[in-house]
Amino acid sequence: MKISVSFTLLLLLGSVPTSESVECQRAFPEDIYAALREITASLVQLKADMALQTTGQAQLKTEVEKLNQQQRVQQVAFSASLGGTGRATIGPFPTDTTLIYKYVPTNIGKAYNPNTGVFTAPVRGAYNFEWWVAAFGDNGHGSGAWLVKNSNQLFMAYEQQAAGFMSSSKGMTLLLEVGDIVFIRMQANTVVFDDPGHHNTFSGHLLFPM
């Protein structure tokens, strides 16, 4: 009887560590796999977050470049004169003639072309223009010029007197679309005079975009 009980106890005692060992062997790999799955999921999420961040940075860079470009476009101003290096009278001509102001001390935005005398609106907005005409008076010819938008003559600066130096000026605000052109057209049978004093001028600037 003692031998039987002892043998049974040994079996019971021996079975405990064997069972625990099996359970540990089963649980240990499962814990590793769970941890690996969590790490993999974290890496996938991190990669997605980095891709999203990269995309966001690219979009932000694009928006900044657009804003910088818009800012550059919205900086528009010019002043020009006929550019007389000596004393010269221009006209009279039998037909209206576009005046080309070749001396350009200011041309911010490069919207005025000194080769054609034409200003081209780079952005939709309200613009202000001023122009002066001047000449020596005589009984036969005045001094006058139109502000022209595209093909429409709008305002005219004009002066005529029998003798002495005469001048006239006008200013006008225009709503321009992108690509609209503005220039000064000298009236037929009138004259303008210029010298290094730059008496005949054409200026304009963007008031605000719209």
PDB file of N, CA and C in Angstrom, residues 42-117:
ATOM      1  N   SER A  42       1.896  49.010 -36.236  1.00  0.00           N
ATOM      2  CA  SER A  42       2.447  50.326 -35.908  1.00  0.00           C
ATOM      3  C   SER A  42       3.317  50.857 -37.036  1.00  0.00           C
ATOM      4  N   LEU A  43       4.127  49.965 -37.646  1.00  0.00           N
ATOM      5  CA  LEU A  43       4.982  50.378 -38.761  1.00  0.00           C
ATOM      6  C   LEU A  43       4.154  50.806 -39.965  1.00  0.00           C
ATOM      7  N   VAL A  44       3.094  50.055 -40.239  1.00  0.00           N
ATOM      8  CA  VAL A  44       2.212  50.414 -41.356  1.00  0.00           C
ATOM      9  C   VAL A  44       1.581  51.781 -41.114  1.00  0.00           C
ATOM     10  N   GLN A  45       1.116  52.016 -39.888  1.00  0.00           N
ATOM     11  CA  GLN A  45       0.507  53.300 -39.556  1.00  0.00           C
ATOM     12  C   GLN A  45       1.529  54.429 -39.637  1.00  0.00           C
ATOM     13  N   LEU A  46       2.755  54.145 -39.158  1.00  0.00           N
ATOM     14  CA  LEU A  46       3.813  55.151 -39.217  1.00  0.00           C
ATOM     15  C   LEU A  46       4.147  55.504 -40.657  1.00  0.00           C
ATOM     16  N   LYS A  47       4.203  54.484 -41.514  1.00  0.00           N
ATOM     17  CA  LYS A  47       4.481  54.725 -42.931  1.00  0.00           C
ATOM     18  C   LYS A  47       3.380  55.561 -43.558  1.00  0.00           C
ATOM     19  N   ALA A  48       2.136  55.246 -43.207  1.00  0.00           N
ATOM     20  CA  ALA A  48       1.007  56.015 -43.740  1.00  0.00           C
ATOM     21  C   ALA A  48       1.059  57.458 -43.253  1.00  0.00           C
ATOM     22  N   ASP A  49       1.397  57.640 -41.974  1.00  0.00           N
ATOM     23  CA  ASP A  49       1.495  58.995 -41.425  1.00  0.00           C
ATOM     24  C   ASP A  49       2.601  59.785 -42.114  1.00  0.00           C
ATOM     25  N   MET A  50       3.740  59.123 -42.372  1.00  0.00           N
ATOM     26  CA  MET A  50       4.855  59.806 -43.040  1.00  0.00           C
ATOM     27  C   MET A  50       4.482  60.179 -44.471  1.00  0.00           C
ATOM     28  N   ALA A  51       3.776  59.274 -45.156  1.00  0.00           N
ATOM     29  CA  ALA A  51       3.341  59.575 -46.528  1.00  0.00           C
ATOM     30  C   ALA A  51       2.376  60.750 -46.534  1.00  0.00           C
ATOM     31  N   LEU A  52       1.461  60.763 -45.560  1.00  0.00           N
ATOM     32  CA  LEU A  52       0.501  61.864 -45.458  1.00  0.00           C
ATOM     33  C   LEU A  52       1.211  63.174 -45.152  1.00  0.00           C
ATOM     34  N   GLN A  53       2.210  63.103 -44.278  1.00  0.00           N
ATOM     35  CA  GLN A  53       2.971  64.300 -43.933  1.00  0.00           C
ATOM     36  C   GLN A  53       3.734  64.822 -45.143  1.00  0.00           C
ATOM     37  N   THR A  54       4.328  63.896 -45.920  1.00  0.00           N
ATOM     38  CA  THR A  54       5.053  64.300 -47.126  1.00  0.00           C
ATOM     39  C   THR A  54       4.120  64.953 -48.128  1.00  0.00           C
ATOM     40  N   THR A  55       2.931  64.360 -48.298  1.00  0.00           N
ATOM     41  CA  THR A  55       1.939  64.939 -49.206  1.00  0.00           C
ATOM     42  C   THR A  55       1.503  66.313 -48.728  1.00  0.00           C
ATOM     43  N   GLY A  56       1.300  66.432 -47.420  1.00  0.00           N
ATOM     44  CA  GLY A  56       0.905  67.721 -46.859  1.00  0.00           C
ATOM     45  C   GLY A  56       1.968  68.779 -47.057  1.00  0.00           C
ATOM     46  N   GLN A  57       3.235  68.398 -46.897  1.00  0.00           N
ATOM     47  CA  GLN A  57       4.323  69.345 -47.104  1.00  0.00           C
ATOM     48  C   GLN A  57       4.399  69.785 -48.560  1.00  0.00           C
ATOM     49  N   ALA A  58       4.187  68.838 -49.484  1.00  0.00           N
ATOM     50  CA  ALA A  58       4.207  69.181 -50.909  1.00  0.00           C
ATOM     51  C   ALA A  58       3.066  70.136 -51.254  1.00  0.00           C
ATOM     52  N   GLN A  59       1.878  69.864 -50.703  1.00  0.00           N
ATOM     53  CA  GLN A  59       0.741  70.745 -50.948  1.00  0.00           C
ATOM     54  C   GLN A  59       0.980  72.128 -50.358  1.00  0.00           C
ATOM     55  N   LEU A  60       1.564  72.165 -49.164  1.00  0.00           N
ATOM     56  CA  LEU A  60       1.865  73.445 -48.529  1.00  0.00           C
ATOM     57  C   LEU A  60       2.872  74.236 -49.356  1.00  0.00           C
ATOM     58  N   LYS A  61       3.891  73.545 -49.876  1.00  0.00           N
ATOM     59  CA  LYS A  61       4.886  74.209 -50.715  1.00  0.00           C
ATOM     60  C   LYS A  61       4.242  74.778 -51.969  1.00  0.00           C
ATOM     61  N   THR A  62       3.323  74.004 -52.569  1.00  0.00           N
ATOM     62  CA  THR A  62       2.626  74.474 -53.767  1.00  0.00           C
ATOM     63  C   THR A  62       1.788  75.711 -53.465  1.00  0.00           C
ATOM     64  N   GLU A  63       1.086  75.693 -52.335  1.00  0.00           N
ATOM     65  CA  GLU A  63       0.260  76.838 -51.958  1.00  0.00           C
ATOM     66  C   GLU A  63       1.109  78.074 -51.699  1.00  0.00           C
ATOM     67  N   VAL A  64       2.257  77.885 -51.058  1.00  0.00           N
ATOM     68  CA  VAL A  64       3.154  79.018 -50.795  1.00  0.00           C
ATOM     69  C   VAL A  64       3.666  79.601 -52.105  1.00  0.00           C
ATOM     70  N   GLU A  65       4.022  78.729 -53.055  1.00  0.00           N
ATOM     71  CA  GLU A  65       4.490  79.203 -54.356  1.00  0.00           C
ATOM     72  C   GLU A  65       3.392  79.967 -55.080  1.00  0.00           C
ATOM     73  N   LYS A  66       2.146  79.482 -54.987  1.00  0.00           N
ATOM     74  CA  LYS A  66       1.028  80.185 -55.618  1.00  0.00           C
ATOM     75  C   LYS A  66       0.828  81.564 -54.995  1.00  0.00           C
ATOM     76  N   LEU A  67       0.896  81.620 -53.666  1.00  0.00           N
ATOM     77  CA  LEU A  67       0.726  82.899 -52.981  1.00  0.00           C
ATOM     78  C   LEU A  67       1.837  83.873 -53.351  1.00  0.00           C
ATOM     79  N   ASN A  68       3.070  83.367 -53.432  1.00  0.00           N
ATOM     80  CA  ASN A  68       4.189  84.228 -53.824  1.00  0.00           C
ATOM     81  C   ASN A  68       4.005  84.750 -55.241  1.00  0.00           C
ATOM     82  N   GLN A  69       3.533  83.869 -56.131  1.00  0.00           N
ATOM     83  CA  GLN A  69       3.305  84.286 -57.511  1.00  0.00           C
ATOM     84  C   GLN A  69       2.195  85.329 -57.587  1.00  0.00           C
ATOM     85  N   GLN A  70       1.109  85.109 -56.839  1.00  0.00           N
ATOM     86  CA  GLN A  70       0.023  86.082 -56.820  1.00  0.00           C
ATOM     87  C   GLN A  70       0.495  87.418 -56.267  1.00  0.00           C
ATOM     88  N   GLN A  71       1.346  87.355 -55.246  1.00  0.00           N
ATOM     89  CA  GLN A  71       1.870  88.583 -54.668  1.00  0.00           C
ATOM     90  C   GLN A  71       2.703  89.347 -55.685  1.00  0.00           C
ATOM     91  N   ARG A  72       3.529  88.604 -56.452  1.00  0.00           N
ATOM     92  CA  ARG A  72       4.341  89.259 -57.475  1.00  0.00           C
ATOM     93  C   ARG A  72       3.465  89.869 -58.555  1.00  0.00           C
ATOM     94  N   VAL A  73       2.412  89.150 -58.969  1.00  0.00           N
ATOM     95  CA  VAL A  73       1.519  89.645 -60.012  1.00  0.00           C
ATOM     96  C   VAL A  73       0.792  90.896 -59.550  1.00  0.00           C
ATOM     97  N   GLN A  74       0.456  90.962 -58.267  1.00  0.00           N
ATOM     98  CA  GLN A  74      -0.320  92.074 -57.751  1.00  0.00           C
ATOM     99  C   GLN A  74       0.522  93.320 -57.496  1.00  0.00           C
ATOM    100  N   GLN A  75       1.806  93.260 -57.739  1.00  0.00           N
ATOM    101  CA  GLN A  75       2.668  94.428 -57.602  1.00  0.00           C
ATOM    102  C   GLN A  75       2.910  95.005 -58.993  1.00  0.00           C
ATOM    103  N   VAL A  76       2.087  95.982 -59.370  1.00  0.00           N
ATOM    104  CA  VAL A  76       2.111  96.531 -60.723  1.00  0.00           C
ATOM    105  C   VAL A  76       2.122  98.050 -60.650  1.00  0.00           C
ATOM    106  N   ALA A  77       3.142  98.670 -61.234  1.00  0.00           N
ATOM    107  CA  ALA A  77       3.226 100.130 -61.303  1.00  0.00           C
ATOM    108  C   ALA A  77       4.276 100.512 -62.339  1.00  0.00           C
ATOM    109  N   PHE A  78       4.004 101.587 -63.073  1.00  0.00           N
ATOM    110  CA  PHE A  78       4.988 102.051 -64.056  1.00  0.00           C
ATOM    111  C   PHE A  78       4.864 103.558 -64.244  1.00  0.00           C
ATOM    112  N   SER A  79       5.949 104.153 -64.674  1.00  0.00           N
ATOM    113  CA  SER A  79       5.981 105.555 -65.095  1.00  0.00           C
ATOM    114  C   SER A  79       6.926 105.653 -66.280  1.00  0.00           C
ATOM    115  N   ALA A  80       6.499 106.402 -67.302  1.00  0.00           N
ATOM    116  CA  ALA A  80       7.301 106.493 -68.521  1.00  0.00           C
ATOM    117  C   ALA A  80       7.130 107.868 -69.152  1.00  0.00           C
ATOM    118  N   SER A  81       8.139 108.261 -69.923  1.00  0.00           N
ATOM    119  CA  SER A  81       8.052 109.506 -70.689  1.00  0.00           C
ATOM    120  C   SER A  81       8.494 109.225 -72.117  1.00  0.00           C
ATOM    121  N   LEU A  82       8.283 110.227 -72.983  1.00  0.00           N
ATOM    122  CA  LEU A  82       8.675 110.032 -74.378  1.00  0.00           C
ATOM    123  C   LEU A  82      10.180 109.848 -74.522  1.00  0.00           C
ATOM    124  N   GLY A  83      10.936 110.292 -73.525  1.00  0.00           N
ATOM    125  CA  GLY A  83      12.362 109.984 -73.507  1.00  0.00           C
ATOM    126  C   GLY A  83      13.221 110.917 -74.323  1.00  0.00           C
ATOM    127  N   GLY A  84      12.840 112.168 -74.384  1.00  0.00           N
ATOM    128  CA  GLY A  84      13.626 113.108 -75.164  1.00  0.00           C
ATOM    129  C   GLY A  84      15.008 113.338 -74.585  1.00  0.00           C
ATOM    130  N   THR A  85      16.033 113.082 -75.385  1.00  0.00           N
ATOM    131  CA  THR A  85      17.402 113.399 -74.974  1.00  0.00           C
ATOM    132  C   THR A  85      17.807 114.768 -75.517  1.00  0.00           C
ATOM    133  N   GLY A  86      17.039 115.236 -76.485  1.00  0.00           N
ATOM    134  CA  GLY A  86      17.231 116.585 -77.013  1.00  0.00           C
ATOM    135  C   GLY A  86      15.879 117.276 -77.025  1.00  0.00           C
ATOM    136  N   ARG A  87      15.758 118.333 -77.795  1.00  0.00           N
ATOM    137  CA  ARG A  87      14.488 119.043 -77.924  1.00  0.00           C
ATOM    138  C   ARG A  87      13.828 118.604 -79.224  1.00  0.00           C
ATOM    139  N   ALA A  88      12.592 118.113 -79.119  1.00  0.00           N
ATOM    140  CA  ALA A  88      11.925 117.601 -80.318  1.00  0.00           C
ATOM    141  C   ALA A  88      10.422 117.795 -80.214  1.00  0.00           C
ATOM    142  N   THR A  89       9.815 118.186 -81.332  1.00  0.00           N
ATOM    143  CA  THR A  89       8.362 118.267 -81.445  1.00  0.00           C
ATOM    144  C   THR A  89       7.882 117.090 -82.278  1.00  0.00           C
ATOM    145  N   ILE A  90       6.890 116.380 -81.766  1.00  0.00           N
ATOM    146  CA  ILE A  90       6.329 115.215 -82.454  1.00  0.00           C
ATOM    147  C   ILE A  90       4.971 115.607 -83.016  1.00  0.00           C
ATOM    148  N   GLY A  91       4.769 115.368 -84.319  1.00  0.00           N
ATOM    149  CA  GLY A  91       3.530 115.736 -84.975  1.00  0.00           C
ATOM    150  C   GLY A  91       3.672 117.092 -85.664  1.00  0.00           C
ATOM    151  N   PRO A  92       2.601 117.541 -86.301  1.00  0.00           N
ATOM    152  CA  PRO A  92       1.281 116.895 -86.369  1.00  0.00           C
ATOM    153  C   PRO A  92       1.233 115.767 -87.398  1.00  0.00           C
ATOM    154  N   PHE A  93       0.351 114.789 -87.140  1.00  0.00           N
ATOM    155  CA  PHE A  93       0.121 113.679 -88.060  1.00  0.00           C
ATOM    156  C   PHE A  93      -1.323 113.747 -88.563  1.00  0.00           C
ATOM    157  N   PRO A  94      -1.576 113.252 -89.768  1.00  0.00           N
ATOM    158  CA  PRO A  94      -2.936 113.327 -90.322  1.00  0.00           C
ATOM    159  C   PRO A  94      -3.923 112.373 -89.647  1.00  0.00           C
ATOM    160  N   THR A  95      -3.414 111.373 -88.938  1.00  0.00           N
ATOM    161  CA  THR A  95      -4.290 110.419 -88.248  1.00  0.00           C
ATOM    162  C   THR A  95      -3.851 110.288 -86.787  1.00  0.00           C
ATOM    163  N   ASP A  96      -4.741 109.740 -85.968  1.00  0.00           N
ATOM    164  CA  ASP A  96      -4.381 109.480 -84.569  1.00  0.00           C
ATOM    165  C   ASP A  96      -3.183 108.530 -84.519  1.00  0.00           C
ATOM    166  N   THR A  97      -2.262 108.786 -83.574  1.00  0.00           N
ATOM    167  CA  THR A  97      -1.007 108.032 -83.522  1.00  0.00           C
ATOM    168  C   THR A  97      -0.704 107.609 -82.085  1.00  0.00           C
ATOM    169  N   THR A  98      -0.368 106.336 -81.910  1.00  0.00           N
ATOM    170  CA  THR A  98      -0.003 105.840 -80.580  1.00  0.00           C
ATOM    171  C   THR A  98       1.331 106.433 -80.152  1.00  0.00           C
ATOM    172  N   LEU A  99       1.363 106.983 -78.947  1.00  0.00           N
ATOM    173  CA  LEU A  99       2.610 107.512 -78.401  1.00  0.00           C
ATOM    174  C   LEU A  99       3.372 106.386 -77.706  1.00  0.00           C
ATOM    175  N   ILE A 100       4.659 106.301 -78.002  1.00  0.00           N
ATOM    176  CA  ILE A 100       5.500 105.266 -77.401  1.00  0.00           C
ATOM    177  C   ILE A 100       6.449 105.940 -76.417  1.00  0.00           C
ATOM    178  N   TYR A 101       6.232 105.670 -75.159  1.00  0.00           N
ATOM    179  CA  TYR A 101       7.040 106.265 -74.088  1.00  0.00           C
ATOM    180  C   TYR A 101       8.223 105.332 -73.821  1.00  0.00           C
ATOM    181  N   LYS A 102       9.396 105.753 -74.275  1.00  0.00           N
ATOM    182  CA  LYS A 102      10.558 104.863 -74.267  1.00  0.00           C
ATOM    183  C   LYS A 102      11.419 104.985 -73.014  1.00  0.00           C
ATOM    184  N   TYR A 103      11.322 106.120 -72.330  1.00  0.00           N
ATOM    185  CA  TYR A 103      12.104 106.272 -71.096  1.00  0.00           C
ATOM    186  C   TYR A 103      11.244 105.782 -69.934  1.00  0.00           C
ATOM    187  N   VAL A 104      11.676 104.687 -69.293  1.00  0.00           N
ATOM    188  CA  VAL A 104      10.846 104.020 -68.280  1.00  0.00           C
ATOM    189  C   VAL A 104      11.654 103.862 -66.989  1.00  0.00           C
ATOM    190  N   PRO A 105      11.598 104.826 -66.093  1.00  0.00           N
ATOM    191  CA  PRO A 105      12.343 104.694 -64.838  1.00  0.00           C
ATOM    192  C   PRO A 105      11.733 103.679 -63.872  1.00  0.00           C
ATOM    193  N   THR A 106      10.423 103.427 -64.015  1.00  0.00           N
ATOM    194  CA  THR A 106       9.749 102.476 -63.123  1.00  0.00           C
ATOM    195  C   THR A 106       8.843 101.569 -63.946  1.00  0.00           C
ATOM    196  N   ASN A 107       9.019 100.255 -63.746  1.00  0.00           N
ATOM    197  CA  ASN A 107       8.162  99.294 -64.451  1.00  0.00           C
ATOM    198  C   ASN A 107       8.033  98.027 -63.605  1.00  0.00           C
ATOM    199  N   ILE A 108       7.422  98.171 -62.439  1.00  0.00           N
ATOM    200  CA  ILE A 108       7.251  97.053 -61.516  1.00  0.00           C
ATOM    201  C   ILE A 108       6.200  96.099 -62.074  1.00  0.00           C
ATOM    202  N   GLY A 109       6.575  94.857 -62.229  1.00  0.00           N
ATOM    203  CA  GLY A 109       5.671  93.872 -62.807  1.00  0.00           C
ATOM    204  C   GLY A 109       5.832  93.711 -64.307  1.00  0.00           C
ATOM    205  N   LYS A 110       6.587  94.621 -64.949  1.00  0.00           N
ATOM    206  CA  LYS A 110       6.879  94.538 -66.389  1.00  0.00           C
ATOM    207  C   LYS A 110       5.610  94.473 -67.240  1.00  0.00           C
ATOM    208  N   ALA A 111       4.562  95.164 -66.819  1.00  0.00           N
ATOM    209  CA  ALA A 111       3.309  95.137 -67.580  1.00  0.00           C
ATOM    210  C   ALA A 111       3.295  96.179 -68.693  1.00  0.00           C
ATOM    211  N   TYR A 112       4.178  97.181 -68.602  1.00  0.00           N
ATOM    212  CA  TYR A 112       4.262  98.193 -69.661  1.00  0.00           C
ATOM    213  C   TYR A 112       5.375  97.815 -70.632  1.00  0.00           C
ATOM    214  N   ASN A 113       5.076  97.922 -71.932  1.00  0.00           N
ATOM    215  CA  ASN A 113       6.047  97.578 -72.974  1.00  0.00           C
ATOM    216  C   ASN A 113       6.587  98.860 -73.611  1.00  0.00           C
ATOM    217  N   PRO A 114       7.860  99.211 -73.381  1.00  0.00           N
ATOM    218  CA  PRO A 114       8.414 100.449 -73.938  1.00  0.00           C
ATOM    219  C   PRO A 114       8.646 100.387 -75.445  1.00  0.00           C
ATOM    220  N   ASN A 115       8.507  99.212 -76.037  1.00  0.00           N
ATOM    221  CA  ASN A 115       8.672  99.094 -77.490  1.00  0.00           C
ATOM    222  C   ASN A 115       7.383  99.399 -78.246  1.00  0.00           C
ATOM    223  N   THR A 116       6.251  99.223 -77.580  1.00  0.00           N
ATOM    224  CA  THR A 116       4.957  99.451 -78.231  1.00  0.00           C
ATOM    225  C   THR A 116       4.163 100.585 -77.587  1.00  0.00           C
ATOM    226  N   GLY A 117       4.523 100.969 -76.357  1.00  0.00           N
ATOM    227  CA  GLY A 117       3.757 101.979 -75.641  1.00  0.00           C
ATOM    228  C   GLY A 117       2.491 101.438 -75.004  1.00  0.00           C
TER     229      GLY A 117
END
